PDB file of C-alpha atoms in Angstrom:
ATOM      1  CA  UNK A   1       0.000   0.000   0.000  1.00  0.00           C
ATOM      2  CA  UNK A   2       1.496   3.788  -0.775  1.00  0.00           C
ATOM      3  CA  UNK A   3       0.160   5.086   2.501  1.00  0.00           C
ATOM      4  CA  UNK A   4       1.582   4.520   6.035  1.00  0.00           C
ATOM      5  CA  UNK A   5      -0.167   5.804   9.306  1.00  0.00           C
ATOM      6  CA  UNK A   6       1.802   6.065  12.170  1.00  0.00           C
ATOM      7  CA  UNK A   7      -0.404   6.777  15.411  1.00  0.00           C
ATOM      8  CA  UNK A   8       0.322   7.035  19.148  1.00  0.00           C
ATOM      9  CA  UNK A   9      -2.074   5.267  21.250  1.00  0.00           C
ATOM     10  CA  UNK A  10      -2.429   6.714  24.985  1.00  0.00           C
ATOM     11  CA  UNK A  11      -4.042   9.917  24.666  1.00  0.00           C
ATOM     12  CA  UNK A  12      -4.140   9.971  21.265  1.00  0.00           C
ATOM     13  CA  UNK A  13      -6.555   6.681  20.512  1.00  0.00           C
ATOM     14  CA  UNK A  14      -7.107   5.091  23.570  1.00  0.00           C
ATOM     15  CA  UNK A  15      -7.607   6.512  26.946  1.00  0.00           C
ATOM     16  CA  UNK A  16      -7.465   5.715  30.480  1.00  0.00           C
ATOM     17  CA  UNK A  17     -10.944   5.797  32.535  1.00  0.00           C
ATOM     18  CA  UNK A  18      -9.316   9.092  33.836  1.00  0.00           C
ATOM     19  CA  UNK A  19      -8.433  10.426  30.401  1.00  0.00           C
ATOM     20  CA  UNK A  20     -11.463   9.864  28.937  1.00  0.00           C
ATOM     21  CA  UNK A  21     -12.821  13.384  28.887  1.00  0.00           C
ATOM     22  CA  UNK A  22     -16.733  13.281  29.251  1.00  0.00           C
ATOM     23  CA  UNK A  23     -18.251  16.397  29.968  1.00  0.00           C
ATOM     24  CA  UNK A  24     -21.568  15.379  28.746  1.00  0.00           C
ATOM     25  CA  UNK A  25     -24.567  14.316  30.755  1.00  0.00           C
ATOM     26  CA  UNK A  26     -24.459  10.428  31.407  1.00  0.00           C
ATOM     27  CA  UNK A  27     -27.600   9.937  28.874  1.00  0.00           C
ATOM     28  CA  UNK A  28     -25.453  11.543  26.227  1.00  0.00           C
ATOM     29  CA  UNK A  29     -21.729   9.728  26.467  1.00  0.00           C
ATOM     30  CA  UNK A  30     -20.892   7.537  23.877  1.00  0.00           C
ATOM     31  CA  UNK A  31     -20.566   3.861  24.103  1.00  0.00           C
ATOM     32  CA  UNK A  32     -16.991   2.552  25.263  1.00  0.00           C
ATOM     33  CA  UNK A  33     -15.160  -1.024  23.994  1.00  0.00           C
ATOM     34  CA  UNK A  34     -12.374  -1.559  26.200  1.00  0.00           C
ATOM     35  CA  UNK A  35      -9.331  -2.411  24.544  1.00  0.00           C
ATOM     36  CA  UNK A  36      -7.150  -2.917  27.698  1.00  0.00           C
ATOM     37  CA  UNK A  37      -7.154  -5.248  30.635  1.00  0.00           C
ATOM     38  CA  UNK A  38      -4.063  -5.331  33.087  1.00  0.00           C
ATOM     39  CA  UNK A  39      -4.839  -7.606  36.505  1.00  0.00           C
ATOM     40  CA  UNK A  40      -8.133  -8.865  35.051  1.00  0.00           C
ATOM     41  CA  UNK A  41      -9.551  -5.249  35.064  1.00  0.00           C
ATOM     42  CA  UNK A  42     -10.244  -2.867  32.202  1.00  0.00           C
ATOM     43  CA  UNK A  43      -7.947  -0.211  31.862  1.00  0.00           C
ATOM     44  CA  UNK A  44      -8.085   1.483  28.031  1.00  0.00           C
ATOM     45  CA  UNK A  45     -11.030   2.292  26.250  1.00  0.00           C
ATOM     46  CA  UNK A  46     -12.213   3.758  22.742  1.00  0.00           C
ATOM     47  CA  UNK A  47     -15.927   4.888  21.553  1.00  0.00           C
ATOM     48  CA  UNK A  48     -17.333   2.077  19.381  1.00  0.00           C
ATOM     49  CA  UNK A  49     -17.390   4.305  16.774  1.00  0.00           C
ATOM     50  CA  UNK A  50     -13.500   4.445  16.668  1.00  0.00           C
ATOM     51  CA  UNK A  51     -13.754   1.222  16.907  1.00  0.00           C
ATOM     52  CA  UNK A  52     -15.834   1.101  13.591  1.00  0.00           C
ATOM     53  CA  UNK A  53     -13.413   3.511  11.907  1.00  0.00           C
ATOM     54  CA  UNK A  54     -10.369   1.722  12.890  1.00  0.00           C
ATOM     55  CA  UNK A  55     -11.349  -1.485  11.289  1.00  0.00           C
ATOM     56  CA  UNK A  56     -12.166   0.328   8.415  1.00  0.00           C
ATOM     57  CA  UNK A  57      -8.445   2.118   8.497  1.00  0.00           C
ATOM     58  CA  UNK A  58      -6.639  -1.218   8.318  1.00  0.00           C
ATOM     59  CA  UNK A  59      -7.717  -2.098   4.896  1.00  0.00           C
ATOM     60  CA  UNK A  60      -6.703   0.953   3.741  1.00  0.00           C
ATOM     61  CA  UNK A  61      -3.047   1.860   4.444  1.00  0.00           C
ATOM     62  CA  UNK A  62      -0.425   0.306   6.550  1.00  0.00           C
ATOM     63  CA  UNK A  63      -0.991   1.243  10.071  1.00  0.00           C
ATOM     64  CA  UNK A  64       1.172   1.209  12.201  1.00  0.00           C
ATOM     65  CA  UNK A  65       0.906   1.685  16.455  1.00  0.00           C
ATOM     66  CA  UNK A  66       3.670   3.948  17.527  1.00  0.00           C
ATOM     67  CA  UNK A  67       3.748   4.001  21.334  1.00  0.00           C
ATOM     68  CA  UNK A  68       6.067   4.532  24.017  1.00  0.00           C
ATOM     69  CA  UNK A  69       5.131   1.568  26.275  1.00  0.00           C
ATOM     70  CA  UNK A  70       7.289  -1.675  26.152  1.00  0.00           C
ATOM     71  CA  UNK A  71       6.410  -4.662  24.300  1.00  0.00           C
ATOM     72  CA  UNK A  72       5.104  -5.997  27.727  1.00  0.00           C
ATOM     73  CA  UNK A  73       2.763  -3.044  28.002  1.00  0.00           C
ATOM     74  CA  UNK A  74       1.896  -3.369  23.738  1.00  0.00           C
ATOM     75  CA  UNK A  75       1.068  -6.884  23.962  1.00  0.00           C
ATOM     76  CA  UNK A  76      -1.969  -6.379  26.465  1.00  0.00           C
ATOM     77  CA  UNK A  77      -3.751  -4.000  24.170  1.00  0.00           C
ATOM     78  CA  UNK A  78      -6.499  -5.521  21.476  1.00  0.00           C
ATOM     79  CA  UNK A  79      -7.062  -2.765  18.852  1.00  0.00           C
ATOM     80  CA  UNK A  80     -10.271  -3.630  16.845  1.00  0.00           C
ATOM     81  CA  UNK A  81      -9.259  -4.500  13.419  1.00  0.00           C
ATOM     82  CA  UNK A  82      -6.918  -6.955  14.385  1.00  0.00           C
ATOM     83  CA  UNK A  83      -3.026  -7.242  15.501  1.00  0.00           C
ATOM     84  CA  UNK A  84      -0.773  -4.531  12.969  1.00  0.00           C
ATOM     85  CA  UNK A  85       1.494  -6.244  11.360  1.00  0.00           C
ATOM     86  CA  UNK A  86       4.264  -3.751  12.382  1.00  0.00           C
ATOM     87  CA  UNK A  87       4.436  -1.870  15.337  1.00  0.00           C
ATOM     88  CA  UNK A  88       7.056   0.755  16.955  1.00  0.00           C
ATOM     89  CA  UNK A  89       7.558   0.186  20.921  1.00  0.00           C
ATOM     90  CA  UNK A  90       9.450   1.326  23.635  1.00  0.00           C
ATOM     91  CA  UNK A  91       9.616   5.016  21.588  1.00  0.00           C
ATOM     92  CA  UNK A  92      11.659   3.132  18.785  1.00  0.00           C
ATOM     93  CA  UNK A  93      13.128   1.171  20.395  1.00  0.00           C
ATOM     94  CA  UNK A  94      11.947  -1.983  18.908  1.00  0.00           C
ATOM     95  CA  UNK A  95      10.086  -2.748  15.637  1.00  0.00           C
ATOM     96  CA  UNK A  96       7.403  -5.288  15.955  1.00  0.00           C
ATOM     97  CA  UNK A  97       7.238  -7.490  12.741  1.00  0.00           C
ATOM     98  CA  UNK A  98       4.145 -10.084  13.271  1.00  0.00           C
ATOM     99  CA  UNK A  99       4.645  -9.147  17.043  1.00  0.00           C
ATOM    100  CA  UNK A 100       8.284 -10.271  17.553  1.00  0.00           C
ATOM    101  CA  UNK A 101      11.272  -7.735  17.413  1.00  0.00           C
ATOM    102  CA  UNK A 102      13.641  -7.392  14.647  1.00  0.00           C
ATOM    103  CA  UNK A 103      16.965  -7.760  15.954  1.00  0.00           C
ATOM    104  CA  UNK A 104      18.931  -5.773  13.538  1.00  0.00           C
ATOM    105  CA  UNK A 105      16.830  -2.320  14.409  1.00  0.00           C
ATOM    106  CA  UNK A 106      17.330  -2.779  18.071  1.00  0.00           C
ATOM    107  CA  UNK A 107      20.758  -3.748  17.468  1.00  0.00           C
ATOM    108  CA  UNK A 108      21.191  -0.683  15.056  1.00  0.00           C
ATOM    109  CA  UNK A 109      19.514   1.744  18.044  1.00  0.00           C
ATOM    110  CA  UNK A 110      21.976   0.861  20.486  1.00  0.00           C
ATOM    111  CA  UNK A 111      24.721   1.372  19.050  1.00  0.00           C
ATOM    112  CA  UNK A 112      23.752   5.163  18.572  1.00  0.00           C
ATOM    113  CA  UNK A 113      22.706   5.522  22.474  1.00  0.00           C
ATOM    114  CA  UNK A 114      26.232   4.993  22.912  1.00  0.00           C
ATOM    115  CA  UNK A 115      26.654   8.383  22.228  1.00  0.00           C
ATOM    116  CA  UNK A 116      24.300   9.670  25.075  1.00  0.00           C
ATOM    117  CA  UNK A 117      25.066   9.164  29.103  1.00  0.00           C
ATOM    118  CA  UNK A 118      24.358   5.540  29.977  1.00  0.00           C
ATOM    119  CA  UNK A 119      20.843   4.638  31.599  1.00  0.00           C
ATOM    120  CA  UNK A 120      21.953   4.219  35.035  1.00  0.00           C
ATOM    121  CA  UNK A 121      23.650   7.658  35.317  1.00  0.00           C
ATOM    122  CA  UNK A 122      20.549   9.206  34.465  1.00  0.00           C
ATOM    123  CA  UNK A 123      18.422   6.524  36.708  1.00  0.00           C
ATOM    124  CA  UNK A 124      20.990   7.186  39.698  1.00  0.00           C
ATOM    125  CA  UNK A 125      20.083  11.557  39.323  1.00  0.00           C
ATOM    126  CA  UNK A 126      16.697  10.621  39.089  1.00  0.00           C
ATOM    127  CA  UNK A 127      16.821   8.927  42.699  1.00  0.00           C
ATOM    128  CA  UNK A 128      19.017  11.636  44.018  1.00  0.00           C
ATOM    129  CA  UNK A 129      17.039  14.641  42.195  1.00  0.00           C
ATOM    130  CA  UNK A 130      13.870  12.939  43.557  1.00  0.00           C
ATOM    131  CA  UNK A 131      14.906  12.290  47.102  1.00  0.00           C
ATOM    132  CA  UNK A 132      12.355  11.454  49.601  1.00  0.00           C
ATOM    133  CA  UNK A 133       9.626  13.441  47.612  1.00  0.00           C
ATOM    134  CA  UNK A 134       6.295  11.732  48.793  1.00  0.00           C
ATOM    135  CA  UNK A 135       4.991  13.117  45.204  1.00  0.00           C
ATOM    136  CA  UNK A 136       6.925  10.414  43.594  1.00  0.00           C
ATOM    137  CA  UNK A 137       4.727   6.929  43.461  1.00  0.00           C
ATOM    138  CA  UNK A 138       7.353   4.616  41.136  1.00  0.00           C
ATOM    139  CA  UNK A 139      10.186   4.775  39.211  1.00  0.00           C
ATOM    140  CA  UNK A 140      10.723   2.471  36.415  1.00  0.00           C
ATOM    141  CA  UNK A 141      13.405   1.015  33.828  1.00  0.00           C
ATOM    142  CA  UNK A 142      11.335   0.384  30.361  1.00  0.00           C
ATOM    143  CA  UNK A 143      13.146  -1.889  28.012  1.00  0.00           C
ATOM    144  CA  UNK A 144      16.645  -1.119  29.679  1.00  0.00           C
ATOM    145  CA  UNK A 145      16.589   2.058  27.092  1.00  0.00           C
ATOM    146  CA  UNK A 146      14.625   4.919  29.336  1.00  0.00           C
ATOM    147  CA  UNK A 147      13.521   5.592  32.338  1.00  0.00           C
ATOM    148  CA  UNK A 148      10.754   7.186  33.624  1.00  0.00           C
ATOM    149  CA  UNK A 149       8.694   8.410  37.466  1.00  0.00           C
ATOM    150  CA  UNK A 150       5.085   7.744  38.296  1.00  0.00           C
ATOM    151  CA  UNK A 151       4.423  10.943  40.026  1.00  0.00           C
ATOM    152  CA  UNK A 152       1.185  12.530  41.868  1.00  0.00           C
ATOM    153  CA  UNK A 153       0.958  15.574  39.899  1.00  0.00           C
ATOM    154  CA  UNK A 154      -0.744  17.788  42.536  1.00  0.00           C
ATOM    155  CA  UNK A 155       1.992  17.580  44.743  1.00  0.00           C
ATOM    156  CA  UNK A 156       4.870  17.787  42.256  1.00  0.00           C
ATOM    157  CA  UNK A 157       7.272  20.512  42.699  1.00  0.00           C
ATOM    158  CA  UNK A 158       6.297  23.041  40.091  1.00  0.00           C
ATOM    159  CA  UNK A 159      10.175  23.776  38.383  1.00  0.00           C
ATOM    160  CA  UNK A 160      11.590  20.146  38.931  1.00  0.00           C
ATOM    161  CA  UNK A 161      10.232  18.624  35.768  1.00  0.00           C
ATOM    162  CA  UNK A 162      12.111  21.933  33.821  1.00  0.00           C
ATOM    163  CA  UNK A 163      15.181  21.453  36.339  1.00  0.00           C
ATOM    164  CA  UNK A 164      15.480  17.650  34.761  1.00  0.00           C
ATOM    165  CA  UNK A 165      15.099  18.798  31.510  1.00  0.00           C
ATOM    166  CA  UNK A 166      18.040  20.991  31.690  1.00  0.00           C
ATOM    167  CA  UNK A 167      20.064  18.125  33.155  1.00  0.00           C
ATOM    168  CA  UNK A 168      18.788  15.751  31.166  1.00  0.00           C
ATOM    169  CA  UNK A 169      19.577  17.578  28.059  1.00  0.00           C
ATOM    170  CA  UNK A 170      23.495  18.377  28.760  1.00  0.00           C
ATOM    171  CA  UNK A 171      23.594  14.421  28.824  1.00  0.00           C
ATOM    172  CA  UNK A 172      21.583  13.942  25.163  1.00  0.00           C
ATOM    173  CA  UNK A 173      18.303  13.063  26.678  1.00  0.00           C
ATOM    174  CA  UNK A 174      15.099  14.605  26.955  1.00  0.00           C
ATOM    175  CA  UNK A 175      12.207  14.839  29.478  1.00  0.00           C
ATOM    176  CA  UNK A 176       8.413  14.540  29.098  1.00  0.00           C
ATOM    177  CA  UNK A 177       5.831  15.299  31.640  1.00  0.00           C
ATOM    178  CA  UNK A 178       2.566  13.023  30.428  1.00  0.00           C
ATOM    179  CA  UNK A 179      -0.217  12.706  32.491  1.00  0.00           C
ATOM    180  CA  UNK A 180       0.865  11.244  35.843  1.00  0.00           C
ATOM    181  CA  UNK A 181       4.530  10.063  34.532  1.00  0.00           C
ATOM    182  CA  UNK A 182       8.147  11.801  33.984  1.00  0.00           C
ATOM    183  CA  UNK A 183       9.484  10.392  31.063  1.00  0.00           C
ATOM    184  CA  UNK A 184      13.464  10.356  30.729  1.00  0.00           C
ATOM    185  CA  UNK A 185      14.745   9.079  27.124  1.00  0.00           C
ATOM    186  CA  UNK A 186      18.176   9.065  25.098  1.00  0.00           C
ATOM    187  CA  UNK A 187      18.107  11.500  22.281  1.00  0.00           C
ATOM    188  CA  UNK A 188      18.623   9.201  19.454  1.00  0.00           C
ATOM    189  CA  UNK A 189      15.919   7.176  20.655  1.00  0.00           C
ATOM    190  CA  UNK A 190      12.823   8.399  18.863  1.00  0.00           C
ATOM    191  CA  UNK A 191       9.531   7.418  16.785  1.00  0.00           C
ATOM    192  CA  UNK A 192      10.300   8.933  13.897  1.00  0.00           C
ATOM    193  CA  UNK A 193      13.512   6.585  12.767  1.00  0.00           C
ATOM    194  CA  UNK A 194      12.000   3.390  13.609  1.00  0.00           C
ATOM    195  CA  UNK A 195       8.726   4.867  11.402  1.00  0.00           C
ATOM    196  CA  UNK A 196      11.081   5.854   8.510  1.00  0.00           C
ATOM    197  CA  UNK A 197      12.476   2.087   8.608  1.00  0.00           C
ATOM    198  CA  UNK A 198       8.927   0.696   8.442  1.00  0.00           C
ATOM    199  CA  UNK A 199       8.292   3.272   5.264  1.00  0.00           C
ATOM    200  CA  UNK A 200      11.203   2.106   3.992  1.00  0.00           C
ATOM    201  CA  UNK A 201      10.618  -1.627   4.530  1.00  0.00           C
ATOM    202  CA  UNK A 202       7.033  -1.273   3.397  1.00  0.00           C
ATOM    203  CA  UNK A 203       7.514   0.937   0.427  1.00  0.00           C
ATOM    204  CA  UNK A 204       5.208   3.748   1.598  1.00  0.00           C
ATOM    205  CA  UNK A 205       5.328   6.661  -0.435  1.00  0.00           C
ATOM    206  CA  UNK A 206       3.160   8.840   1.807  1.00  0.00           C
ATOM    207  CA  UNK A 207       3.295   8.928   5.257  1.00  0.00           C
ATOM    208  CA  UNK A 208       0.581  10.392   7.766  1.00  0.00           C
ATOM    209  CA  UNK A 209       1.185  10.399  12.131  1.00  0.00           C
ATOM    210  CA  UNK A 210      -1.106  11.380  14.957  1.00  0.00           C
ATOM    211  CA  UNK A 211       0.196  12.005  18.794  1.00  0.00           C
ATOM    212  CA  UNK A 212       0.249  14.186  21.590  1.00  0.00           C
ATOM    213  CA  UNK A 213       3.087  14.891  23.473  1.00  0.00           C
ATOM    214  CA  UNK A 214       6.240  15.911  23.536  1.00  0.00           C
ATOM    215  CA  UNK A 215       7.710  12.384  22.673  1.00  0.00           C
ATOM    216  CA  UNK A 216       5.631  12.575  19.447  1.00  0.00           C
ATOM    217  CA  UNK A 217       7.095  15.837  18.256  1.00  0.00           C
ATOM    218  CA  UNK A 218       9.291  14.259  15.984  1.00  0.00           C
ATOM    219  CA  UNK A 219       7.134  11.316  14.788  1.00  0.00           C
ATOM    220  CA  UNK A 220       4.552  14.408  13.689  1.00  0.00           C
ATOM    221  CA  UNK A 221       7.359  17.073  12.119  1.00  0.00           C
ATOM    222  CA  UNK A 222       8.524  13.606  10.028  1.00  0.00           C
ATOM    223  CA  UNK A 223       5.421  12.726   8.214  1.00  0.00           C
ATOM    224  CA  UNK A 224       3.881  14.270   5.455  1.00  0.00           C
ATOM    225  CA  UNK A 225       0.778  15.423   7.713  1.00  0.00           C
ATOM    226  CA  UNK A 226      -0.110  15.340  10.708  1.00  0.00           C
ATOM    227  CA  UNK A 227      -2.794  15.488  13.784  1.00  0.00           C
ATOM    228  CA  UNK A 228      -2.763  16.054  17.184  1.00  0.00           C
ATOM    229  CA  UNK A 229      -5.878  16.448  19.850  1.00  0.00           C
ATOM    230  CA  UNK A 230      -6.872  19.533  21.549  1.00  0.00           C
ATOM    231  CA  UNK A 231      -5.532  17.696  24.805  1.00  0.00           C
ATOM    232  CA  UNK A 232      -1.698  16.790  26.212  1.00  0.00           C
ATOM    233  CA  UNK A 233       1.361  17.844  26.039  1.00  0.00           C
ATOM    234  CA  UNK A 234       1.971  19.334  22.742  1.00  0.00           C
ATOM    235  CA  UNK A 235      -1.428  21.088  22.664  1.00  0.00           C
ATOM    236  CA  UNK A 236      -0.821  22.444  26.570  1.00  0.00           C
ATOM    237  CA  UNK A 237       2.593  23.917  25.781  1.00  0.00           C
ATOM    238  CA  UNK A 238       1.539  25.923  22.520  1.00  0.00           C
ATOM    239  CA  UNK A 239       4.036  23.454  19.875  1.00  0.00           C
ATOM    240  CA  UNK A 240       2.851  23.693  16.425  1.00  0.00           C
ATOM    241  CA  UNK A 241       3.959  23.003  13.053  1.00  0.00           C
ATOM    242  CA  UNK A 242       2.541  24.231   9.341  1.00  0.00           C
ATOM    243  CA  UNK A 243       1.510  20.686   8.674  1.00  0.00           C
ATOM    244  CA  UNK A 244       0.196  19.357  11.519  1.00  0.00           C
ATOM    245  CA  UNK A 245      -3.744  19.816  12.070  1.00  0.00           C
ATOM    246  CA  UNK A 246      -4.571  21.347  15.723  1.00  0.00           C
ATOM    247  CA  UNK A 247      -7.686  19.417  16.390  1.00  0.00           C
ATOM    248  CA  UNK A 248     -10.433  20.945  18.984  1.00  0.00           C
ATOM    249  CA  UNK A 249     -11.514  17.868  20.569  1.00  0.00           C
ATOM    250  CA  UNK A 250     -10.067  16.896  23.559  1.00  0.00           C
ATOM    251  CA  UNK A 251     -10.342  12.838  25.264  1.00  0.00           C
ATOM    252  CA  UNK A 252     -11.753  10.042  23.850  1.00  0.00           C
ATOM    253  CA  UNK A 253     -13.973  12.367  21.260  1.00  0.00           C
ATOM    254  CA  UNK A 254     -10.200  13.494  20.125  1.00  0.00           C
ATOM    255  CA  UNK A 255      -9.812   9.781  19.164  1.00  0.00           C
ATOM    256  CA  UNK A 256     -12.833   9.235  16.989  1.00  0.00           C
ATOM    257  CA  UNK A 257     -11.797  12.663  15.124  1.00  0.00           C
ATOM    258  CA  UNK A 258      -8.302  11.474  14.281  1.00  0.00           C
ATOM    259  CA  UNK A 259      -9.359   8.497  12.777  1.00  0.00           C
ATOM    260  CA  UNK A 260     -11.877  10.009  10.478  1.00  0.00           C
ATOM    261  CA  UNK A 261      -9.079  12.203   9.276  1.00  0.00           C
ATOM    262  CA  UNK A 262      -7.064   9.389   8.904  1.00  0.00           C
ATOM    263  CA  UNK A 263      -9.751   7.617   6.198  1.00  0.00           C
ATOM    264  CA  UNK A 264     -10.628  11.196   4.656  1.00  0.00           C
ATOM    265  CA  UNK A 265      -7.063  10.655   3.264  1.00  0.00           C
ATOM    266  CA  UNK A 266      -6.201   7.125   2.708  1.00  0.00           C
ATOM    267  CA  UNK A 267      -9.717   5.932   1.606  1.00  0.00           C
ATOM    268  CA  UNK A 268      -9.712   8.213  -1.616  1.00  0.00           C
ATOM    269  CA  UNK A 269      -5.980   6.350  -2.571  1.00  0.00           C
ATOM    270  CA  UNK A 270      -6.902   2.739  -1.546  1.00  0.00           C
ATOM    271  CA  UNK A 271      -9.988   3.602  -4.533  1.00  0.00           C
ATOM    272  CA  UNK A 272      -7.855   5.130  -6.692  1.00  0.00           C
ATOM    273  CA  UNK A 273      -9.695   9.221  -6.545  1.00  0.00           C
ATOM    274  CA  UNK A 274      -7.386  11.824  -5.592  1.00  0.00           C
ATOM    275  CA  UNK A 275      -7.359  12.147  -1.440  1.00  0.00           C
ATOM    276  CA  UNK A 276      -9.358  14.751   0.750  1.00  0.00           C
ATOM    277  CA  UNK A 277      -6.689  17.431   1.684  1.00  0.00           C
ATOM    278  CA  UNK A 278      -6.356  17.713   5.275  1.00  0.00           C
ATOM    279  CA  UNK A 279      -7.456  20.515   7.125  1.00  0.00           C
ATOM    280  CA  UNK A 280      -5.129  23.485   7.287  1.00  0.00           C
ATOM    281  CA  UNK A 281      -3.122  23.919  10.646  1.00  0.00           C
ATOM    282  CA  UNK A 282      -4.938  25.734  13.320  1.00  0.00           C
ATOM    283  CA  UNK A 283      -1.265  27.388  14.114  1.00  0.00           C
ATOM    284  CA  UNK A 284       1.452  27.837  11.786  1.00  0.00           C
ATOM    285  CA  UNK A 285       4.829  27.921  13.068  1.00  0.00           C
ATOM    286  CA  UNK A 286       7.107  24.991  14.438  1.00  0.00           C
ATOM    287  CA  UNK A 287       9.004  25.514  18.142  1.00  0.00           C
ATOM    288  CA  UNK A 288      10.095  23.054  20.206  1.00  0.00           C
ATOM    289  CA  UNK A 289       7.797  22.248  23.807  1.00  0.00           C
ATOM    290  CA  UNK A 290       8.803  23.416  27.227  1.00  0.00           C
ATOM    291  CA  UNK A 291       8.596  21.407  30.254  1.00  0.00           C
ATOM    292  CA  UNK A 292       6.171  22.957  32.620  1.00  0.00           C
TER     293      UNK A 292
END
């Protein structure tokens, strides 16, 4: 197929019972499908609708999930439409082929985090930066390639997550503050190579990406077009880019709307009519996110 979609999932199109964004009366929300159980309980969710639409997506380009969770935290998720033959974990970490790793791409990535501080340098500041901070619930090691803190937002120091960044950056990684978790990652670690291997590998000639935070910044300013909800980390901070679609809706209605962008533009190719063209930008110029 010519078209590749690359889409984040948390936030972007599925959501937490907390993320989920309903501010209509109970009579009025739209039906759920879980697509997430962790410890026999449900945990993600998506309107049928999406649902609907994303079955109709997979016939119609190569899409591909593009998450920062670990293959662990992947393999628990059932996306309607059936497994995606390629995937992107652990923020590039790892290219899913048929749901097993190709050993070549990881092998490829770290060699080049060899040129960033090593893992437990930056997991030994985090300790010490955190100290005995009774805001900070977990810290955790994904994939041995990033670390990041489960944290209770309300009682999170207001500069510390900007503090880390500065740190974090004289060592070649970057910070990310998304929803209740700190997010510490190696520069060269990032969606958008692992996506450009799968266009390459695939043959895609266009390629579209959805996401919303920081971490997806790249994975959005390397595809063709792009769309991001009027929710997160990207919309909160102001980031923009000329080719990436502000949307207005904000939790789970945000995911529903990115996937019937997604078809308006890869339906029209897989029938062989010219595409919709996306809706322009709602801002126009690119800049980078700041930590809050």
């Amino acid at each position: 197929m010519s078209v590749l979609i690359a889409s984040d999932l948390d936030r972007t199109l599925i959501y937490s019972a907390a993320a989920l964004g309903l501010t209509m009366p109970d009579a009025e929300a739209p039906r759920l499908l879980c697509v997430e159980t962790y410890q026999q309980k449900p945990l993600s969710y998506m309107t049928e609708t999406a649902a609907r639409l994303l079955e109709r997506l997979h016939g119609q380009c190569v899409f591909v999930p593009t998450t920062t969770r670990t293959r662990e935290q992947y393999r628990r998720i059932s996306l309607p439409g059936g497994p995606a033959r390629y995937a992107v974990c652990a923020n590039g970490g790892h290219i899913l082929f048929d749901g097993e790793s190709d050993p070549d791409w990881h092998a490829r990535v770290r060699r080049e985090l060899e040129s960033c501080a090593p893992l437990q340098q930056v997991c030994e500041h985090l300790r010490r930066a955190a100290g005995d901070g009774e805001w900070v619930l977990k810290q955790r090691v994904a994939d041995e390639l990033f670390a990041y803190l489960v944290v209770d937002r309300a009682r999170l120091p207001e500069a510390w997550v900007k503090e880390l960044a500065e740190w974090a950056g004289v060592c070649g990684w970057t910070v990310s503050l998304q929803g209740r978790k700190i997010y510490a990652v190696p520069g060269p670690l990032t969606k958008s190579a692992a996506v450009a291997e799968v266009a390459r590998r695939t043959g895609a000639a266009r390629t579209y990406a959805a996401g919303d935070s920081l971490l997806d910044a790249d994975l959005l300013l390397g595809a063709g077009h792009g769309w991001m909800p009027g929710h997160g980390e990207l919309a909160d901070s102001g980031w923009a880019a000329a080719h990436v679609t502000a949307l207005p809706e904000r939790g789970v209605a945000a995911g529903e709307r990115i996937l019937r962008e997604m078809l308006a533009v890869t339906e029209p190719v897989a029938q062989g009519t010219r595409p919709v063209r996306p809706a322009p930008a709602a801002r126009s110029s690119a800049r980078p996110a700041t930590p809050q």
